Amino acid sequence: MIGLISATAAGAAARDRLAAAWPDRTRVYDGPVADAVRRAFAECEQLVCFLATGAVVRLVAPLLAGKTTDPGVVCVDEAGRYAVALLGGHGGGANDLARAVGEVLGAEPVVTTATDAAGLPGLDTLGLPVEGDVAGVTRALLDGEPVALAAEVPWPLPPVPFAPEGAHTVRLTDRAVAAGEREVLLRPPSLVVGVGASRGAPVEEVLGLVEGALRDAGLSVRSVAELATVDAKAGEPGLVGAAERLGVPLVTYTAEELAAVEVPNPSDAPLAAVGTPSVAEAAALARGGELLVPKRKSERADGQPAMATCAVVRRPARGRLAVVGLGPGARDLLTPRARAELRRASVLVGLDQYVDQIRDLLRPGTRILESGLGAEEERARTAVAEARKGQAVALIGSGDAGVYAMASPALAEASDDIDVIGVPGVTAALAAAAVLGAPLGHDHVSISLSDLHTPWEVIERRVRAAAEADIVVTFYNPRSRGRDWQLPKALGILAEHRAPSTPVGVVRQASRPDESSRVTTLGELDPAWVDMMTVVTVGNTATRIVAGRMVTPRGYRWQSTAEGAR
């Protein structure tokens, strides 16, 4: 919950705007300001104070307990010009909150955390438990000193400018080791503990078994991602309680799913009880991995039979492939989601000219794999291969990545061993349509006239179908020096079904600095105006030119009414 505190009418107005935008996330604290801050500080994860920073400093100073427990605090000035991340920039989420408040109120976020200012992710913001000399290693990164990454377990990380070796080290490990001098430990969630339990097994017995198995194997409890069991035990209090105490989810599988998993130590007892010859080992191995601790039973001090079993598996890292659409080229048409994925990726794969468009947005340490025109399949294979190594990868394309771009070849290469995220972008057809007016107001289709990958006979059949169906058509890849006859041929097919007066829009370099456009007709269009940087939109029989703009009505009723009025 985010506590909102204000002292003046102007502050209250801005406070109420934020409360209206985030009704389920915020709580307004009224009354004397000092009391309101004190209550909100104790009850909320974050605070937004519509007060001067000096006043907030004095109010919260006596309340501070520690970096890991204090809420994030953001200050907004009386005029609503700035949202200042005052306290808990990383741990309390104040940096992100300042940015979010700025978006709602139109305020400029002010973030002074050193790593944010340098474009580096904080080691305590990577989403992994962190131990050791965080401040010292972070300072070394900021000062440009070589910091080595010792990855004992591969895991997708955002870009950090690691060196092959250095006096400071970041160690990515799930082993139960202590951080050395000038070292930071990152704990990936790489361990899955399969558990089985008899009815009524105590929480302490289950938890003691799990912690003992990890300790004996030299593994860190902070790298446990989940407890896993059979669905018949989903509500078993001992398992539920152990998962809660460890702070991880309890994941369940059906007996049929577990029975299909090959395990080294099957048993007749679980087969008779729940329908599978293994619970602990099978649940741990259900999604693959390396069995580090075979099935073991709990030991009871009273000498009674064990009531719990467990097994531990190291699950391989799942790489992450984000297929990102950059839009038509204008920076302000690049979506916030695309920006976030570009900054999250440690490996960027793309066409060299597209990489140049967004190179300044990448974090230091991003590895760039760029290539020239005509290497789409190679780029797709490269991106998938990097993701399979456990990397966080962004594969970029113009417009929307799923429209004549990189999503298709990438997903054709990818299997279910990596996570794939699609990031939509503004397409060239949409950017051109916005320039032309409203040509896509009714049914419309996009057709590429490039016959490099598609036989012309197929393209011609699609153009003819669109012509006969009276659908607005946007032509991609309409004309190049080596392909100059396809556009006239396609226009000729449309002309068999549409009048010469049919509106046509031609937009070159849509949304870019050298953008140009013209609205003409099917009879007057000169193909020489068109090149590969152009999209051509041909209206249907209802499309009209209104005040120099193309307009396709949403329905034909508008057309008949307008004609009747004349």
Short mmCIF file of N, CA and C in Angstrom, two decimals, residues 65-209:
data_model
loop_
_atom_site.label_atom_id
_atom_site.label_comp_id
_atom_site.label_asym_id
_atom_site.label_seq_id
_atom_site.Cartn_x
_atom_site.Cartn_y
_atom_site.Cartn_z
N ALA A 65 14.71 2.79 10.51
CA ALA A 65 15.16 1.58 11.21
C ALA A 65 16.26 0.86 10.45
N GLY A 66 16.19 0.85 9.13
CA GLY A 66 17.20 0.15 8.35
C GLY A 66 16.85 0.12 6.88
N LYS A 67 17.88 -0.03 6.05
CA LYS A 67 17.71 0.03 4.60
C LYS A 67 16.77 -1.05 4.09
N THR A 68 16.78 -2.20 4.73
CA THR A 68 15.98 -3.31 4.22
C THR A 68 14.54 -3.30 4.72
N THR A 69 14.24 -2.44 5.71
CA THR A 69 12.89 -2.45 6.29
C THR A 69 12.14 -1.14 6.08
N ASP A 70 12.85 -0.04 5.89
CA ASP A 70 12.16 1.25 5.74
C ASP A 70 11.38 1.31 4.43
N PRO A 71 10.22 1.95 4.43
CA PRO A 71 9.47 2.10 3.17
C PRO A 71 10.15 3.09 2.24
N GLY A 72 9.85 2.97 0.96
CA GLY A 72 10.32 3.97 0.00
C GLY A 72 9.52 5.24 0.14
N VAL A 73 10.19 6.38 0.06
CA VAL A 73 9.53 7.68 0.23
C VAL A 73 9.81 8.57 -0.97
N VAL A 74 8.75 9.13 -1.53
CA VAL A 74 8.85 10.07 -2.64
C VAL A 74 8.23 11.39 -2.22
N CYS A 75 8.89 12.49 -2.56
CA CYS A 75 8.37 13.83 -2.27
C CYS A 75 7.94 14.50 -3.57
N VAL A 76 6.79 15.15 -3.54
CA VAL A 76 6.31 15.92 -4.68
C VAL A 76 6.14 17.36 -4.21
N ASP A 77 6.71 18.31 -4.97
CA ASP A 77 6.66 19.71 -4.55
C ASP A 77 5.26 20.29 -4.76
N GLU A 78 5.03 21.47 -4.20
CA GLU A 78 3.71 22.10 -4.24
C GLU A 78 3.19 22.33 -5.65
N ALA A 79 4.10 22.65 -6.57
CA ALA A 79 3.68 22.92 -7.94
C ALA A 79 3.56 21.64 -8.78
N GLY A 80 3.91 20.50 -8.21
CA GLY A 80 3.81 19.25 -8.94
C GLY A 80 4.82 19.13 -10.07
N ARG A 81 5.96 19.81 -9.95
CA ARG A 81 6.95 19.78 -11.02
C ARG A 81 7.91 18.61 -10.89
N TYR A 82 8.18 18.17 -9.67
CA TYR A 82 9.19 17.15 -9.45
C TYR A 82 8.66 16.06 -8.51
N ALA A 83 9.06 14.81 -8.80
CA ALA A 83 8.80 13.68 -7.91
C ALA A 83 10.16 13.15 -7.49
N VAL A 84 10.55 13.40 -6.25
CA VAL A 84 11.90 13.13 -5.78
C VAL A 84 11.93 11.83 -4.99
N ALA A 85 12.76 10.87 -5.45
CA ALA A 85 12.96 9.64 -4.69
C ALA A 85 13.88 9.97 -3.52
N LEU A 86 13.30 10.09 -2.33
CA LEU A 86 14.04 10.58 -1.18
C LEU A 86 14.67 9.46 -0.37
N LEU A 87 13.95 8.36 -0.20
CA LEU A 87 14.40 7.29 0.69
C LEU A 87 14.03 5.95 0.09
N GLY A 88 14.93 4.98 0.18
CA GLY A 88 14.62 3.63 -0.29
C GLY A 88 14.52 3.54 -1.79
N GLY A 89 15.48 4.14 -2.49
CA GLY A 89 15.44 4.15 -3.94
C GLY A 89 15.36 2.77 -4.54
N HIS A 90 16.20 1.85 -4.07
CA HIS A 90 16.18 0.48 -4.57
C HIS A 90 15.33 -0.41 -3.69
N GLY A 91 15.76 -0.59 -2.44
CA GLY A 91 15.07 -1.52 -1.55
C GLY A 91 13.61 -1.19 -1.34
N GLY A 92 13.30 0.10 -1.23
CA GLY A 92 11.92 0.52 -1.02
C GLY A 92 11.16 0.82 -2.29
N GLY A 93 11.82 0.72 -3.43
CA GLY A 93 11.15 0.96 -4.70
C GLY A 93 10.83 2.40 -4.99
N ALA A 94 11.51 3.34 -4.30
CA ALA A 94 11.18 4.76 -4.48
C ALA A 94 11.56 5.28 -5.86
N ASN A 95 12.63 4.73 -6.45
CA ASN A 95 13.02 5.19 -7.79
C ASN A 95 11.92 4.91 -8.81
N ASP A 96 11.44 3.67 -8.81
CA ASP A 96 10.36 3.31 -9.74
C ASP A 96 9.08 4.06 -9.40
N LEU A 97 8.82 4.25 -8.11
CA LEU A 97 7.62 4.99 -7.71
C LEU A 97 7.69 6.44 -8.18
N ALA A 98 8.87 7.06 -8.08
CA ALA A 98 9.01 8.43 -8.55
C ALA A 98 8.70 8.53 -10.04
N ARG A 99 9.17 7.57 -10.81
CA ARG A 99 8.88 7.56 -12.25
C ARG A 99 7.39 7.38 -12.50
N ALA A 100 6.77 6.48 -11.76
CA ALA A 100 5.34 6.22 -11.95
C ALA A 100 4.51 7.44 -11.54
N VAL A 101 4.87 8.08 -10.44
CA VAL A 101 4.16 9.30 -10.01
C VAL A 101 4.33 10.38 -11.07
N GLY A 102 5.55 10.48 -11.61
CA GLY A 102 5.79 11.47 -12.65
C GLY A 102 4.90 11.27 -13.86
N GLU A 103 4.66 10.01 -14.25
CA GLU A 103 3.81 9.74 -15.40
C GLU A 103 2.37 10.17 -15.13
N VAL A 104 1.88 9.94 -13.92
CA VAL A 104 0.50 10.28 -13.60
C VAL A 104 0.31 11.79 -13.47
N LEU A 105 1.25 12.45 -12.80
CA LEU A 105 1.08 13.88 -12.48
C LEU A 105 1.78 14.81 -13.46
N GLY A 106 2.52 14.24 -14.40
CA GLY A 106 3.27 15.10 -15.31
C GLY A 106 4.46 15.74 -14.65
N ALA A 107 4.98 15.11 -13.60
CA ALA A 107 6.13 15.64 -12.88
C ALA A 107 7.40 14.97 -13.38
N GLU A 108 8.52 15.66 -13.22
CA GLU A 108 9.80 15.08 -13.62
C GLU A 108 10.36 14.26 -12.48
N PRO A 109 10.62 12.95 -12.69
CA PRO A 109 11.20 12.15 -11.62
C PRO A 109 12.65 12.54 -11.36
N VAL A 110 13.00 12.64 -10.11
CA VAL A 110 14.37 12.97 -9.71
C VAL A 110 14.93 11.77 -8.96
N VAL A 111 15.89 11.09 -9.58
CA VAL A 111 16.49 9.88 -9.02
C VAL A 111 17.99 10.13 -8.88
N THR A 112 18.50 10.04 -7.67
CA THR A 112 19.91 10.36 -7.44
C THR A 112 20.74 9.13 -7.09
N THR A 113 20.13 7.95 -7.08
CA THR A 113 20.91 6.74 -6.81
C THR A 113 22.03 6.62 -7.84
N ALA A 114 23.23 6.33 -7.38
CA ALA A 114 24.39 6.38 -8.26
C ALA A 114 24.27 5.41 -9.44
N THR A 115 23.82 4.18 -9.18
CA THR A 115 23.73 3.21 -10.27
C THR A 115 22.71 3.64 -11.32
N ASP A 116 21.59 4.20 -10.88
CA ASP A 116 20.59 4.67 -11.84
C ASP A 116 21.15 5.81 -12.68
N ALA A 117 21.87 6.71 -12.03
CA ALA A 117 22.43 7.84 -12.77
C ALA A 117 23.45 7.38 -13.80
N ALA A 118 24.16 6.28 -13.50
CA ALA A 118 25.18 5.76 -14.42
C ALA A 118 24.61 4.75 -15.41
N GLY A 119 23.31 4.46 -15.30
CA GLY A 119 22.71 3.49 -16.22
C GLY A 119 23.01 2.05 -15.87
N LEU A 120 23.46 1.80 -14.63
CA LEU A 120 23.79 0.44 -14.21
C LEU A 120 22.68 -0.11 -13.31
N PRO A 121 22.35 -1.39 -13.42
CA PRO A 121 21.41 -1.96 -12.47
C PRO A 121 22.09 -2.15 -11.13
N GLY A 122 21.42 -1.79 -10.06
CA GLY A 122 21.99 -2.04 -8.74
C GLY A 122 22.04 -3.54 -8.47
N LEU A 123 23.11 -3.99 -7.83
CA LEU A 123 23.24 -5.41 -7.54
C LEU A 123 22.13 -5.90 -6.63
N ASP A 124 21.52 -4.98 -5.88
CA ASP A 124 20.41 -5.36 -5.01
C ASP A 124 19.06 -5.18 -5.69
N THR A 125 19.06 -4.93 -7.00
CA THR A 125 17.80 -4.78 -7.74
C THR A 125 17.66 -5.83 -8.84
N LEU A 126 18.49 -6.86 -8.83
CA LEU A 126 18.47 -7.86 -9.89
C LEU A 126 17.40 -8.93 -9.68
N GLY A 127 16.66 -8.82 -8.58
CA GLY A 127 15.61 -9.79 -8.32
C GLY A 127 16.11 -11.07 -7.67
N LEU A 128 17.38 -11.10 -7.24
CA LEU A 128 17.96 -12.27 -6.61
C LEU A 128 18.42 -11.91 -5.20
N PRO A 129 18.34 -12.84 -4.25
CA PRO A 129 18.94 -12.58 -2.93
C PRO A 129 20.42 -12.26 -3.09
N VAL A 130 20.88 -11.29 -2.33
CA VAL A 130 22.25 -10.81 -2.48
C VAL A 130 22.92 -10.77 -1.11
N GLU A 131 24.20 -11.15 -1.07
CA GLU A 131 24.97 -11.16 0.17
C GLU A 131 26.35 -10.61 -0.12
N GLY A 132 27.01 -10.13 0.92
CA GLY A 132 28.40 -9.73 0.78
C GLY A 132 28.58 -8.23 0.68
N ASP A 133 29.68 -7.84 0.07
CA ASP A 133 30.11 -6.44 0.01
C ASP A 133 29.40 -5.72 -1.14
N VAL A 134 28.09 -5.53 -1.00
CA VAL A 134 27.31 -4.91 -2.07
C VAL A 134 27.79 -3.49 -2.33
N ALA A 135 28.00 -2.72 -1.26
CA ALA A 135 28.41 -1.33 -1.44
C ALA A 135 29.79 -1.24 -2.10
N GLY A 136 30.73 -2.06 -1.66
CA GLY A 136 32.09 -1.98 -2.20
C GLY A 136 32.17 -2.42 -3.65
N VAL A 137 31.47 -3.50 -4.00
CA VAL A 137 31.51 -3.97 -5.38
C VAL A 137 30.76 -3.01 -6.29
N THR A 138 29.65 -2.47 -5.80
CA THR A 138 28.91 -1.47 -6.59
C THR A 138 29.78 -0.25 -6.84
N ARG A 139 30.50 0.19 -5.82
CA ARG A 139 31.38 1.34 -5.99
C ARG A 139 32.45 1.06 -7.03
N ALA A 140 32.97 -0.16 -7.03
CA ALA A 140 33.98 -0.53 -8.03
C ALA A 140 33.39 -0.47 -9.44
N LEU A 141 32.17 -0.94 -9.62
CA LEU A 141 31.51 -0.85 -10.93
C LEU A 141 31.35 0.60 -11.37
N LEU A 142 30.92 1.44 -10.43
CA LEU A 142 30.71 2.85 -10.74
C LEU A 142 32.02 3.56 -11.08
N ASP A 143 33.09 3.13 -10.44
CA ASP A 143 34.40 3.75 -10.69
C ASP A 143 35.10 3.17 -11.91
N GLY A 144 34.46 2.22 -12.56
CA GLY A 144 35.07 1.63 -13.76
C GLY A 144 36.14 0.61 -13.47
N GLU A 145 36.24 0.15 -12.22
CA GLU A 145 37.22 -0.89 -11.89
C GLU A 145 36.72 -2.24 -12.41
N PRO A 146 37.63 -3.14 -12.79
CA PRO A 146 37.20 -4.44 -13.29
C PRO A 146 36.55 -5.28 -12.19
N VAL A 147 35.34 -5.73 -12.48
CA VAL A 147 34.60 -6.62 -11.58
C VAL A 147 34.30 -7.89 -12.36
N ALA A 148 34.73 -9.02 -11.84
CA ALA A 148 34.56 -10.29 -12.54
C ALA A 148 33.26 -10.95 -12.15
N LEU A 149 32.68 -11.68 -13.09
CA LEU A 149 31.50 -12.50 -12.82
C LEU A 149 31.93 -13.96 -12.78
N ALA A 150 31.71 -14.60 -11.63
CA ALA A 150 31.96 -16.04 -11.50
C ALA A 150 30.61 -16.73 -11.45
N ALA A 151 30.17 -17.23 -12.59
CA ALA A 151 28.84 -17.83 -12.70
C ALA A 151 28.95 -19.34 -12.53
N GLU A 152 28.77 -19.81 -11.32
CA GLU A 152 28.78 -21.24 -11.08
C GLU A 152 27.50 -21.89 -11.60
N VAL A 153 26.44 -21.09 -11.67
CA VAL A 153 25.16 -21.53 -12.21
C VAL A 153 24.75 -20.53 -13.27
N PRO A 154 24.53 -20.93 -14.52
CA PRO A 154 24.08 -19.95 -15.51
C PRO A 154 22.68 -19.45 -15.19
N TRP A 155 22.50 -18.14 -15.28
CA TRP A 155 21.19 -17.56 -14.98
C TRP A 155 21.06 -16.24 -15.74
N PRO A 156 19.89 -15.95 -16.30
CA PRO A 156 19.74 -14.69 -17.06
C PRO A 156 19.84 -13.48 -16.14
N LEU A 157 20.76 -12.59 -16.47
CA LEU A 157 20.96 -11.36 -15.71
C LEU A 157 20.84 -10.17 -16.65
N PRO A 158 20.43 -9.02 -16.14
CA PRO A 158 20.50 -7.81 -16.97
C PRO A 158 21.95 -7.44 -17.22
N PRO A 159 22.19 -6.53 -18.15
CA PRO A 159 23.58 -6.22 -18.50
C PRO A 159 24.33 -5.51 -17.38
N VAL A 160 25.49 -6.03 -17.07
CA VAL A 160 26.42 -5.41 -16.12
C VAL A 160 27.80 -5.50 -16.77
N PRO A 161 28.60 -4.44 -16.75
CA PRO A 161 29.90 -4.48 -17.43
C PRO A 161 30.94 -5.28 -16.65
N PHE A 162 30.76 -6.60 -16.64
CA PHE A 162 31.72 -7.46 -15.96
C PHE A 162 32.98 -7.61 -16.81
N ALA A 163 34.09 -7.86 -16.13
CA ALA A 163 35.37 -8.08 -16.78
C ALA A 163 35.75 -9.56 -16.64
N PRO A 164 36.67 -10.05 -17.48
CA PRO A 164 37.09 -11.45 -17.34
C PRO A 164 37.68 -11.76 -15.97
N GLU A 165 38.35 -10.78 -15.38
CA GLU A 165 38.88 -10.95 -14.03
C GLU A 165 39.04 -9.59 -13.39
N GLY A 166 39.12 -9.58 -12.08
CA GLY A 166 39.24 -8.31 -11.38
C GLY A 166 39.42 -8.52 -9.89
N ALA A 167 39.72 -7.43 -9.20
CA ALA A 167 39.92 -7.51 -7.76
C ALA A 167 38.60 -7.70 -7.02
N HIS A 168 37.48 -7.33 -7.66
CA HIS A 168 36.16 -7.53 -7.08
C HIS A 168 35.43 -8.59 -7.89
N THR A 169 34.54 -9.31 -7.21
CA THR A 169 33.87 -10.43 -7.86
C THR A 169 32.40 -10.46 -7.50
N VAL A 170 31.58 -10.79 -8.49
CA VAL A 170 30.19 -11.15 -8.25
C VAL A 170 30.07 -12.64 -8.56
N ARG A 171 29.71 -13.41 -7.53
CA ARG A 171 29.61 -14.85 -7.72
C ARG A 171 28.13 -15.27 -7.74
N LEU A 172 27.74 -15.92 -8.82
CA LEU A 172 26.38 -16.42 -9.00
C LEU A 172 26.39 -17.88 -8.60
N THR A 173 25.84 -18.20 -7.43
CA THR A 173 25.99 -19.55 -6.90
C THR A 173 24.79 -19.93 -6.03
N ASP A 174 24.46 -21.23 -6.03
CA ASP A 174 23.44 -21.74 -5.12
C ASP A 174 24.08 -22.58 -4.01
N ARG A 175 25.40 -22.53 -3.92
CA ARG A 175 26.09 -23.28 -2.88
C ARG A 175 26.13 -22.48 -1.58
N ALA A 176 26.15 -23.20 -0.48
CA ALA A 176 26.17 -22.56 0.84
C ALA A 176 27.58 -22.14 1.20
N VAL A 177 28.02 -21.04 0.59
CA VAL A 177 29.35 -20.50 0.85
C VAL A 177 29.20 -19.08 1.37
N ALA A 178 30.22 -18.63 2.06
CA ALA A 178 30.22 -17.26 2.58
C ALA A 178 30.94 -16.35 1.58
N ALA A 179 30.48 -15.12 1.51
CA ALA A 179 31.11 -14.15 0.61
C ALA A 179 32.50 -13.81 1.12
N GLY A 180 33.44 -13.78 0.19
CA GLY A 180 34.79 -13.39 0.54
C GLY A 180 34.96 -11.88 0.54
N GLU A 181 36.18 -11.45 0.76
CA GLU A 181 36.47 -10.03 0.75
C GLU A 181 36.27 -9.48 -0.66
N ARG A 182 35.63 -8.32 -0.75
CA ARG A 182 35.35 -7.67 -2.04
C ARG A 182 34.57 -8.60 -2.98
N GLU A 183 33.61 -9.31 -2.40
CA GLU A 183 32.81 -10.25 -3.18
C GLU A 183 31.34 -10.11 -2.84
N VAL A 184 30.51 -10.29 -3.84
CA VAL A 184 29.06 -10.32 -3.68
C VAL A 184 28.56 -11.67 -4.17
N LEU A 185 27.65 -12.25 -3.40
CA LEU A 185 27.01 -13.50 -3.80
C LEU A 185 25.60 -13.21 -4.28
N LEU A 186 25.28 -13.69 -5.47
CA LEU A 186 23.90 -13.65 -5.97
C LEU A 186 23.35 -15.06 -5.93
N ARG A 187 22.14 -15.21 -5.38
CA ARG A 187 21.55 -16.52 -5.20
C ARG A 187 20.44 -16.76 -6.23
N PRO A 188 20.71 -17.50 -7.31
CA PRO A 188 19.66 -17.76 -8.29
C PRO A 188 18.64 -18.76 -7.74
N PRO A 189 17.39 -18.66 -8.12
CA PRO A 189 16.37 -19.63 -7.66
C PRO A 189 16.45 -20.92 -8.47
N SER A 190 17.53 -21.64 -8.27
CA SER A 190 17.84 -22.79 -9.12
C SER A 190 17.49 -24.13 -8.50
N LEU A 191 17.09 -24.16 -7.23
CA LEU A 191 16.86 -25.42 -6.53
C LEU A 191 15.37 -25.69 -6.35
N VAL A 192 14.98 -26.90 -6.66
CA VAL A 192 13.61 -27.37 -6.42
C VAL A 192 13.68 -28.52 -5.44
N VAL A 193 12.88 -28.43 -4.39
CA VAL A 193 12.84 -29.48 -3.39
C VAL A 193 11.52 -30.23 -3.52
N GLY A 194 11.61 -31.48 -3.92
CA GLY A 194 10.43 -32.33 -3.94
C GLY A 194 10.17 -32.87 -2.55
N VAL A 195 8.92 -32.86 -2.12
CA VAL A 195 8.59 -33.30 -0.76
C VAL A 195 7.38 -34.23 -0.80
N GLY A 196 7.41 -35.21 0.06
CA GLY A 196 6.27 -36.07 0.32
C GLY A 196 6.03 -36.12 1.81
N ALA A 197 4.81 -36.37 2.21
CA ALA A 197 4.52 -36.37 3.64
C ALA A 197 3.32 -37.26 3.93
N SER A 198 3.39 -37.92 5.06
CA SER A 198 2.22 -38.64 5.56
C SER A 198 1.23 -37.63 6.11
N ARG A 199 -0.02 -38.07 6.23
CA ARG A 199 -1.04 -37.16 6.77
C ARG A 199 -0.67 -36.75 8.18
N GLY A 200 -0.72 -35.45 8.45
CA GLY A 200 -0.43 -34.93 9.78
C GLY A 200 1.03 -34.71 10.06
N ALA A 201 1.90 -34.81 9.06
CA ALA A 201 3.33 -34.56 9.28
C ALA A 201 3.53 -33.15 9.81
N PRO A 202 4.26 -32.98 10.91
CA PRO A 202 4.44 -31.64 11.48
C PRO A 202 5.29 -30.75 10.58
N VAL A 203 5.02 -29.45 10.65
CA VAL A 203 5.80 -28.48 9.89
C VAL A 203 7.27 -28.60 10.26
N GLU A 204 7.56 -28.73 11.55
CA GLU A 204 8.96 -28.77 11.99
C GLU A 204 9.70 -29.96 11.40
N GLU A 205 8.99 -31.10 11.25
CA GLU A 205 9.65 -32.27 10.68
C GLU A 205 9.95 -32.06 9.21
N VAL A 206 9.00 -31.50 8.47
CA VAL A 206 9.22 -31.25 7.04
C VAL A 206 10.31 -30.22 6.85
N LEU A 207 10.22 -29.12 7.59
CA LEU A 207 11.19 -28.05 7.44
C LEU A 207 12.59 -28.50 7.85
N GLY A 208 12.67 -29.27 8.95
CA GLY A 208 13.97 -29.77 9.39
C GLY A 208 14.59 -30.70 8.38
N LEU A 209 13.76 -31.52 7.74
CA LEU A 209 14.26 -32.43 6.70
C LEU A 209 14.82 -31.65 5.52
#
